[in-house]
Coordinates of C-alpha atoms in Angstrom, one line a residue:
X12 CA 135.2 -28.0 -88.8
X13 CA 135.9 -24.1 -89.0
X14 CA 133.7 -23.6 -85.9
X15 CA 135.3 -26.4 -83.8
X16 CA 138.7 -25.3 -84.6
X17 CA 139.4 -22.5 -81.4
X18 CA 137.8 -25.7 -78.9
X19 CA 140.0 -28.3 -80.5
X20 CA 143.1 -27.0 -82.2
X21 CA 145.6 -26.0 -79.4
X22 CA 144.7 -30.4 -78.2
X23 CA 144.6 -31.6 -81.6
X24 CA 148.4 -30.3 -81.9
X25 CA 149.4 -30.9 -77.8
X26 CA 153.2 -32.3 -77.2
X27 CA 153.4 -36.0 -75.7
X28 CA 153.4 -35.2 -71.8
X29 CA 151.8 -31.5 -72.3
X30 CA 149.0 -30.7 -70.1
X31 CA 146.4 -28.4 -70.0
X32 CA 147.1 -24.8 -68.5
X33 CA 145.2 -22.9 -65.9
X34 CA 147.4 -20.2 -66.5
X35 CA 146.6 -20.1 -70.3
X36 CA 142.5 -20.2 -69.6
X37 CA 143.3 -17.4 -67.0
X38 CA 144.8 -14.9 -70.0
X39 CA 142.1 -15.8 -72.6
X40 CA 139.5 -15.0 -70.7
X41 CA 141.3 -11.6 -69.7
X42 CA 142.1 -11.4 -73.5
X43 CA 138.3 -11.8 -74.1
X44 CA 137.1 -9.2 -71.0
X45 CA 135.4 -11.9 -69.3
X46 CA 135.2 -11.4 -65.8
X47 CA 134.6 -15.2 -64.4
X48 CA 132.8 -13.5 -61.1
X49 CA 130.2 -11.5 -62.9
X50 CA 127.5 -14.3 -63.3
X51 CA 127.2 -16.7 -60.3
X52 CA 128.0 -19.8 -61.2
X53 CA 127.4 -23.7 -59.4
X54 CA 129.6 -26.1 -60.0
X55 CA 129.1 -29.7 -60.7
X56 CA 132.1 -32.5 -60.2
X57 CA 132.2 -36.1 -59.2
X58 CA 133.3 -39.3 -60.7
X59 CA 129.8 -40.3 -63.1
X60 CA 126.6 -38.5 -63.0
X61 CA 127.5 -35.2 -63.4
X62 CA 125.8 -34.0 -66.9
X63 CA 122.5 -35.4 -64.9
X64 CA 123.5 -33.6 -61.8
X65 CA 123.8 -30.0 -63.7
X66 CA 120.7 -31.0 -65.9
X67 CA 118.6 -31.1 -62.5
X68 CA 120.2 -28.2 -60.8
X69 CA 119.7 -25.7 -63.9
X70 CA 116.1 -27.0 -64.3
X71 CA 115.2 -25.8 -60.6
X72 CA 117.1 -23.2 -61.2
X73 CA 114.8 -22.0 -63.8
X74 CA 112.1 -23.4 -62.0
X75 CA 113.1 -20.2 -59.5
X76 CA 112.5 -17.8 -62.2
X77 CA 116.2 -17.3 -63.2
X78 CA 117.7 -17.5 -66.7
X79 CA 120.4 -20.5 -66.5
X80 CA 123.3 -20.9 -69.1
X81 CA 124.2 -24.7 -68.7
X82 CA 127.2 -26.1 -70.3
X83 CA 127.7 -30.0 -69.7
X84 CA 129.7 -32.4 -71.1
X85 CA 130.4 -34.5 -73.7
X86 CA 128.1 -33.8 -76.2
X87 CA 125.3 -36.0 -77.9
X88 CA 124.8 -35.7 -81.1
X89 CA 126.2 -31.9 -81.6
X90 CA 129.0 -29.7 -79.7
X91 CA 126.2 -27.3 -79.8
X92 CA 124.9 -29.0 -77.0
X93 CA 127.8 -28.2 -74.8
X94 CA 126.1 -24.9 -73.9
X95 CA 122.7 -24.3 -73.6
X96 CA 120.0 -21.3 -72.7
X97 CA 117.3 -22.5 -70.6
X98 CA 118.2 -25.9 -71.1
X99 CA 118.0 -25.5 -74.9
X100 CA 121.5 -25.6 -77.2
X101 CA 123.1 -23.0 -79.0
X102 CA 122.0 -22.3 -82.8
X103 CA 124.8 -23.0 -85.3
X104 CA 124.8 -19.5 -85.7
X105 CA 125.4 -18.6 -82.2
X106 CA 127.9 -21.7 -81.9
X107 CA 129.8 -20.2 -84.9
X108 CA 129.6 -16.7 -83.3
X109 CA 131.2 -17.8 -79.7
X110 CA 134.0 -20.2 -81.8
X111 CA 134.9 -17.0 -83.6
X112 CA 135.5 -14.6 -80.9
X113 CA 137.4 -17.2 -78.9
X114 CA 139.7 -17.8 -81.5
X115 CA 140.8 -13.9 -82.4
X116 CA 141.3 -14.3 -78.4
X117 CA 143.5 -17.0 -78.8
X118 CA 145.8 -15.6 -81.6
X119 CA 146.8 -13.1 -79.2
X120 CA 147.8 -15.0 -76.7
X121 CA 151.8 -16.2 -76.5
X122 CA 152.6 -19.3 -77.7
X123 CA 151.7 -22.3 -75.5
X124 CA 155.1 -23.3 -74.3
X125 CA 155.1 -19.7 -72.8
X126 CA 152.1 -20.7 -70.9
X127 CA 152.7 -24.1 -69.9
X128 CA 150.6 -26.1 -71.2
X129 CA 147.3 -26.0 -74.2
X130 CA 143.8 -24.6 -73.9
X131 CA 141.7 -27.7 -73.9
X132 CA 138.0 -28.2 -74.8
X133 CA 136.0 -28.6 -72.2
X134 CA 137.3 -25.7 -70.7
X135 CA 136.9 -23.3 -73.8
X136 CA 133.4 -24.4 -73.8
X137 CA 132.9 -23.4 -70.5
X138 CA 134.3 -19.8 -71.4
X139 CA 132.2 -19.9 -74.1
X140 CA 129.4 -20.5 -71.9
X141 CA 130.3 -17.6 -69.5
X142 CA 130.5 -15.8 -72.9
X143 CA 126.8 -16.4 -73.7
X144 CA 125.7 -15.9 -70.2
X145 CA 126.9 -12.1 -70.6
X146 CA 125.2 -11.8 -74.2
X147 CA 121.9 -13.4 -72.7
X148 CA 121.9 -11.7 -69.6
X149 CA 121.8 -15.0 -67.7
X150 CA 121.2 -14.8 -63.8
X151 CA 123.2 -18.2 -63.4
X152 CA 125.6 -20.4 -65.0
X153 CA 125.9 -24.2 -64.4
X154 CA 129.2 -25.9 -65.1
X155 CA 130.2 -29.3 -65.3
X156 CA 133.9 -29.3 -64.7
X157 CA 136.1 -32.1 -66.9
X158 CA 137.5 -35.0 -65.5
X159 CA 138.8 -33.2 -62.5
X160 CA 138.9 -31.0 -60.2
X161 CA 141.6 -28.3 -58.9
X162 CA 143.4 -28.8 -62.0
X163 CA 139.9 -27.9 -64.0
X164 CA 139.1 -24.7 -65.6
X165 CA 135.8 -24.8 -62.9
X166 CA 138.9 -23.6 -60.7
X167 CA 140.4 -20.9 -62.3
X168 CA 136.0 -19.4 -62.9
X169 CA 135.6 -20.4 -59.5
X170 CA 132.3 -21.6 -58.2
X171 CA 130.2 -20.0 -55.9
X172 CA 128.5 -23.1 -54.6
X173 CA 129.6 -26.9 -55.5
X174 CA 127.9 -30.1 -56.5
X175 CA 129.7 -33.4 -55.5
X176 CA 128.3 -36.4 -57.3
X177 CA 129.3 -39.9 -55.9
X178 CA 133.7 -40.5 -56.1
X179 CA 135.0 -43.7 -57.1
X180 CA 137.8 -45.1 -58.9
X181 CA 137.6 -43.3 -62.0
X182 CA 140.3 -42.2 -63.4
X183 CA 143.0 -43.9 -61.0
X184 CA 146.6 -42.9 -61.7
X185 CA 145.4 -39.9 -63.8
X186 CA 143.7 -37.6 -60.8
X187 CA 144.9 -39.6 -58.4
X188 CA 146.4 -43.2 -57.1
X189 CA 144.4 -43.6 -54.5
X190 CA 140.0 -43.0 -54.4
X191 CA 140.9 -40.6 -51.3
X192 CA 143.6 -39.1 -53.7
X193 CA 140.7 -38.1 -56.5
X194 CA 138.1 -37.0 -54.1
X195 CA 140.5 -34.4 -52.5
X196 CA 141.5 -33.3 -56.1
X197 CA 137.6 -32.2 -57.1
X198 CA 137.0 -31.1 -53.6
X199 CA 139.9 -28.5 -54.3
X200 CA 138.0 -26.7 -57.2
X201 CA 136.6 -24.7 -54.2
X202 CA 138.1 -21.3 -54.2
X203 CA 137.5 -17.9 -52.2
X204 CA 133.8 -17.2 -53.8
X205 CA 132.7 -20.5 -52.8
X206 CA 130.1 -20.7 -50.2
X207 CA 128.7 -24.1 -49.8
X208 CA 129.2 -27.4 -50.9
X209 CA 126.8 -30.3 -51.4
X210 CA 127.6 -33.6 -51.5
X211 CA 125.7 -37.4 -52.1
X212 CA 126.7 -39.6 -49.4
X213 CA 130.1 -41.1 -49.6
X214 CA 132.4 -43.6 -48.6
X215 CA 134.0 -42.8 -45.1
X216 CA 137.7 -42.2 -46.9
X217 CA 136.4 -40.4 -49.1
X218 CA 134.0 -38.2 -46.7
X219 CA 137.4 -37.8 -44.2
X220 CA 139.0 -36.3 -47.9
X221 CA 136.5 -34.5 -48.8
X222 CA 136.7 -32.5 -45.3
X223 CA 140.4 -32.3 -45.1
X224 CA 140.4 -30.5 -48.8
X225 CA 137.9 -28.0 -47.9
X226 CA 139.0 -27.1 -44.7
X227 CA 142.9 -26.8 -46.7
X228 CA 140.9 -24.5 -49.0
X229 CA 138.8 -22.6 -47.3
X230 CA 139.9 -22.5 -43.8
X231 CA 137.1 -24.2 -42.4
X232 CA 135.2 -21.6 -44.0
X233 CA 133.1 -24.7 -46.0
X234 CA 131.8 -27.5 -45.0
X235 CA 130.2 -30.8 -46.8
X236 CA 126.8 -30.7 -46.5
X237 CA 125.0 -33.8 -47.6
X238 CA 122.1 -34.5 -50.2
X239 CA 121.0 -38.0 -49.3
X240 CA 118.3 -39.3 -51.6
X241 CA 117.0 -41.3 -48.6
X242 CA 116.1 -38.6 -46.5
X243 CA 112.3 -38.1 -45.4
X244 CA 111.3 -35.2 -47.8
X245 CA 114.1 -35.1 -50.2
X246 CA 113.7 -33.3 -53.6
X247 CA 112.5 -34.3 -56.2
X248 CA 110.0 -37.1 -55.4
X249 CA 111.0 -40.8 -56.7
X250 CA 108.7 -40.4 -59.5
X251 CA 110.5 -37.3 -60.7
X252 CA 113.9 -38.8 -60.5
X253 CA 115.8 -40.0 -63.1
X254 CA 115.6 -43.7 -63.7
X255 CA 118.2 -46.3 -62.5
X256 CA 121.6 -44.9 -60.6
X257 CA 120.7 -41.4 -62.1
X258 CA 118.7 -41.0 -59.2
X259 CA 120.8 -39.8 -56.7
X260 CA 122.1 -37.0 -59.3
X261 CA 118.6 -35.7 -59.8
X262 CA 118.7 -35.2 -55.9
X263 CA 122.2 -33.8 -55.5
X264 CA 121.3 -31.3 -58.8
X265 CA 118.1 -30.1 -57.0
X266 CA 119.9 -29.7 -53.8
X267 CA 122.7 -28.1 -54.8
X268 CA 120.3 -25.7 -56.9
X269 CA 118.2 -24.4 -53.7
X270 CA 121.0 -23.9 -51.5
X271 CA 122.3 -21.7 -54.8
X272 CA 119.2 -20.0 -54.2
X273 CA 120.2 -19.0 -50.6
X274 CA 123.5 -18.2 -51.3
X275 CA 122.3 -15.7 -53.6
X276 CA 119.5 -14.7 -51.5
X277 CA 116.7 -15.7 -53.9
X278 CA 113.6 -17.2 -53.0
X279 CA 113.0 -20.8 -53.9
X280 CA 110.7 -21.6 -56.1
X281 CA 107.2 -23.3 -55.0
X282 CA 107.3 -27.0 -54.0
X283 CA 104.3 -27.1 -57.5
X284 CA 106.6 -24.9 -59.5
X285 CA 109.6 -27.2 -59.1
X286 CA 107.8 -30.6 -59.5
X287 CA 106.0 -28.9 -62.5
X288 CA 109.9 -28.0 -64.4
X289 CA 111.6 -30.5 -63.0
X290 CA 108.8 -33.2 -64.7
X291 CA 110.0 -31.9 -67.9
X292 CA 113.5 -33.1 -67.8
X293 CA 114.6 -35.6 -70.3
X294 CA 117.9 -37.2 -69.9
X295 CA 119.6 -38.4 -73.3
X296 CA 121.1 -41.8 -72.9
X297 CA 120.2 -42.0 -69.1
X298 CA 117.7 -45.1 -69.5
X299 CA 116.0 -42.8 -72.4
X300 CA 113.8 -44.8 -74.6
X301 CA 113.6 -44.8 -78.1
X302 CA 111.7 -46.1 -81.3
X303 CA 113.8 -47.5 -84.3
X304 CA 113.0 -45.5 -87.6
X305 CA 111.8 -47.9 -89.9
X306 CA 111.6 -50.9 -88.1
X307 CA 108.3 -51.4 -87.1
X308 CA 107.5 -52.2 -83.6
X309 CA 111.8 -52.0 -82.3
X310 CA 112.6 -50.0 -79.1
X311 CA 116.5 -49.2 -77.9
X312 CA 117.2 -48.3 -74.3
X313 CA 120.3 -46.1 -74.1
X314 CA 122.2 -45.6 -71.1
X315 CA 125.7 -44.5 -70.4
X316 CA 126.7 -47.1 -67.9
X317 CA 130.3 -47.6 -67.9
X318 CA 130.9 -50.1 -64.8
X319 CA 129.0 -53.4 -64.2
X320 CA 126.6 -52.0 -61.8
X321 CA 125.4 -49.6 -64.2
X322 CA 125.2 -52.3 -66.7
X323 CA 123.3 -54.1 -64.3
X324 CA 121.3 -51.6 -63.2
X325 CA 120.6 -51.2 -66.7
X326 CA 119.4 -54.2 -67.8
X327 CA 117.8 -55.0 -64.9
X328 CA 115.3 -51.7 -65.7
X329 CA 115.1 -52.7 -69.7
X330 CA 113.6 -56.2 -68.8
X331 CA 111.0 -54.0 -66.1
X332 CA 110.0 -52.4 -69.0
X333 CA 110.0 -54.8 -71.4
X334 CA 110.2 -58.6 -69.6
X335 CA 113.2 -59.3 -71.6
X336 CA 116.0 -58.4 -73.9
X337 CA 116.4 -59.7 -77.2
X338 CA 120.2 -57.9 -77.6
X339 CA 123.0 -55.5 -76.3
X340 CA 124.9 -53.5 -77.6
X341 CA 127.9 -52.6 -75.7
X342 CA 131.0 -50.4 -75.9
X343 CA 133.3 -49.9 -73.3
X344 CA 137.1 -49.1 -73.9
X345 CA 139.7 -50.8 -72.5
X346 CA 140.2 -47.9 -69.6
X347 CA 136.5 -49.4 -68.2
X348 CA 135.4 -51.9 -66.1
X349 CA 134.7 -54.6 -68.6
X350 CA 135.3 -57.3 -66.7
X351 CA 131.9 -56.0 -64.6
X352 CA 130.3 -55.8 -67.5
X353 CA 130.9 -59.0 -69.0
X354 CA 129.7 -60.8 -65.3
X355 CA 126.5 -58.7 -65.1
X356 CA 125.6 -59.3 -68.9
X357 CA 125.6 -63.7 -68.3
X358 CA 124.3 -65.2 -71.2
X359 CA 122.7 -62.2 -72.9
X360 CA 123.5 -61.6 -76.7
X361 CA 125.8 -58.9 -76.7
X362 CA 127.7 -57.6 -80.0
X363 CA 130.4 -54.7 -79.1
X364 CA 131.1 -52.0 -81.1
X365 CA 134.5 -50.6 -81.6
X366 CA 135.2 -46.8 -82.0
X367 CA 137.5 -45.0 -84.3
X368 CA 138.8 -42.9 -81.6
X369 CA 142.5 -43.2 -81.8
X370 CA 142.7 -42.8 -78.2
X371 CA 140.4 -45.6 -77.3
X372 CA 141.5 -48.7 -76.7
X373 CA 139.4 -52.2 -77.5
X374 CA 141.9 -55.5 -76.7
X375 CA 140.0 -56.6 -73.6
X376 CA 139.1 -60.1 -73.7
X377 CA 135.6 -61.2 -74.5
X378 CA 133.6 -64.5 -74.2
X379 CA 133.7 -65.9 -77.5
X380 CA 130.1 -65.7 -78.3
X381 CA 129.9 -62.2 -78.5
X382 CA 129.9 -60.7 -81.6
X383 CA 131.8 -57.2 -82.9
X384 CA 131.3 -54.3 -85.2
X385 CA 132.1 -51.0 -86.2
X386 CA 130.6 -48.0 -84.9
X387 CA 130.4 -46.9 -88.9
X388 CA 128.3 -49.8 -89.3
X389 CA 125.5 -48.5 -86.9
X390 CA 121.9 -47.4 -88.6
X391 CA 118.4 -48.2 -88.3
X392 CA 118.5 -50.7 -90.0
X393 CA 122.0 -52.6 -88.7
X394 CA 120.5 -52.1 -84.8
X395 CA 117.0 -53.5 -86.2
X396 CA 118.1 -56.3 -87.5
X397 CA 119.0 -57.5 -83.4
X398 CA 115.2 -57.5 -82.6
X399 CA 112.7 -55.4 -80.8
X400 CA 113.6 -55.0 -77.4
X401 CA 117.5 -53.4 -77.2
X402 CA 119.9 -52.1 -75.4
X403 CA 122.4 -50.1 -75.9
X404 CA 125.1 -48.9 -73.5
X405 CA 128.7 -47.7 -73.0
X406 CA 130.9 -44.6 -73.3
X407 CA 129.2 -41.4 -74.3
X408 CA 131.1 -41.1 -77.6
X409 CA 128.8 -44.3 -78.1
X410 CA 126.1 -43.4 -76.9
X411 CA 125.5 -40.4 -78.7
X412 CA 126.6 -42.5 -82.4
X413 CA 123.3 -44.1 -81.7
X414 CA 121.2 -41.6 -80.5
X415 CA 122.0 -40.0 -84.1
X416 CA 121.6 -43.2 -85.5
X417 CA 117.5 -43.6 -84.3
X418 CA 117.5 -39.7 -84.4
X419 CA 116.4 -39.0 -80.3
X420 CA 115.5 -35.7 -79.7
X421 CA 118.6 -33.9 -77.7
X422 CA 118.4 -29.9 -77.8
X423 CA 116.2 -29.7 -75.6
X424 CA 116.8 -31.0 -71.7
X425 CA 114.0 -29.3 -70.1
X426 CA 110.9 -27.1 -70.3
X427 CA 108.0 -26.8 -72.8
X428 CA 108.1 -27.6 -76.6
X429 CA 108.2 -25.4 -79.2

């Protein structure tokens, strides 16, 4: 825990009501020398998709010959996946190494009632991540902002060009009341170095938003530009998209990447180049397919579909590949859309598993059918015991419990082997 301390302490011990500061983010990087406009960075925000959105955006980015530090959002089965080289995570070592100098930072820093508010993690990963693109000499960086938007620390670094996955109603009464509401506050992470802005088609109250907060922002300066997987010659291919609703975020990442590339002036790569990286990506718990360790002939599907038409979507893809599905497994706090969930399931056996979060709440009704356990009760041979064609989806603190469980393969997103 010594290395996770200087991302989580100053949360771990936030007042009721406290908030995260911009302000405080601002002075550590200054206490650090980091200056947030000295690598060019891209910017990925939206309401789901975004970890698949930066994925495919730093993969054509390297596709273009440049060295990419990506840093996405929450981790799998390690924070050293938070940040990664070439799409591969940090060592220990170098995790360890970046913890350390951001917490001598931090000590120096006035207390956080001074400052308004704590440091909170997924920003400090994102300094460390502009941390390790000056070690590495990287030629980009790809963030994936929090929850939000303007209130991010994506806002204080400030991106040069922005990715704008699909905005729904996600986090209502947190960012916003209203849909319109949240899609003006992640339009707003725009600042003055931001040049472009790429967005998936949206809804037309949220489009109208989306327009009014860049033009507030910019001065007109920006203007939506839209990546629509449907075009006639969009990027990548359908067979080089990521399966189910991920889709569209492998189209918006590889859009927002090439216009990147004319921003900063760099040619893009060759249509065989891209198809040849970008046919490397492998998406953890985006309809990734695993074998059960020790079970014999048992597959799990796991996917990070939080709504019902995810779930649906889903399922829908595991009985493609299989013809059926022998059982779910399904977590989904409160705070999601379980009634959607439940609807698109029907009669399929389901057992939900409960996390220990403290945060997380599980009192939503369930059909009585279903059964429950603990997320300390997952292993091989607990998920085996449900038969041999599974499914597993929910939250990504989930997710990642049983991708550890079957022991996927997540440090490496993209590229060759070793």
């Amino acid at each position: 825990m010594d290395t996770l301390d200087p991302f989580f302490t100053e949360w771990a011990r936030k007042r009721p009501g406290q908030t995260r500061s911009r302000e405080r983010a601002r002075r550590l990087m200054a206490a650090l020398d980091l200056d947030p406009t000295a690598v060019p960075v891209l910017g990925v925000v939206g309401s789901k998709g975004k970890g698949s959105t930066a994925t495919y955006a730093s993969a054509a980015l390297s596709a273009a010959g440049m060295r990419t530090v990506l840093c996405t959002g929450p981790s799998f089965r390690s924070y050293r996946e938070r940040v990664r080289v070439d799409g591969v995570s940090l060592t220990d070592a170098e995790l360890d190494a970046l913890g350390a100098r951001i917490e001598s930072a931090r000590l120096t820093l006035p207390p956080v009632e001074e400052t308004g508010g704590h440091l909170a993690p997924s920003g400090l990963f994102l300094i460390a991540g502009l941390l390790r693109a000056r070690e590495v000499g990287a030629d980009v960086c790809v963030l994936e902002a929090g929850a939000g938007g303007h209130r991010d620390e994506l806002r204080v670094i400030g991106p040069d060009v922005v990715a704008l996955g699909k905005v729904f109603g996600e986090h209502l009464g947190v960012l916003g009341d209203t849909i319109p509401e949240i899609a003006r506050e992640k339009a707003r992470v725009v600042g003055d170095r931001t040049r472009a802005l790429v967005t998936l088609p949206q809804t037309a109250e949220v489009t109208d938003a989306v327009a009014d907060a860049l033009a507030e922002a910019t001065g007109g300066r920006v203007r939506a530009e839209t990546a629509d997987p449907d075009a006639e010659g969009a990027e990548p291919p359908v067979e080089l998209r990521p399966a189910g609703l991920s889709a569209a975020s492998g189209v918006l990442g590889t859009a927002a990447a090439l216009r990147m590339l004319d921003v900063l002036g760099r040619a893009r790569p060759s249509r065989k180049r891209l198809h040849e990286v970008l046919g490397t990506v492998r998406l953890p718990a985006r309809l990734s397919r695993h074998r059960v360790p020790g079970s014999g002939s048992a597959e799990i599907v796991v996917d990070s579909a939080i709504n019902g038409a995810g779930v649906a979507a889903a399922l829908a893809h595991a009985r493609r590949l299989w013809g059926g599905v022998d059982h779910v497994l399904l977590c989904l706090p409160d705070h999601k859309d379980v009634s959607g969930a439940v609807a698109a399931l029907g009669d399929v056996p389901v057992t939900t598993v409960v996390l220990p979060e403290a945060h997380l709440r599980f009192e939503h009704s369930l059909p009585p059918h279903w059964r429950t356990m603990r997320a300390e009760e997952l292993s091989p041979a607990a998920i085996a015991t449900l038969g041999d064609r599974l499914l597993a989806m929910g939250t990504v603190y989930f997710t990642g419990r049983v991708l550890e469980a079957v022991d996927a393969p997540t440090d490496r997103l993209f590229g060759p082997p070793d």
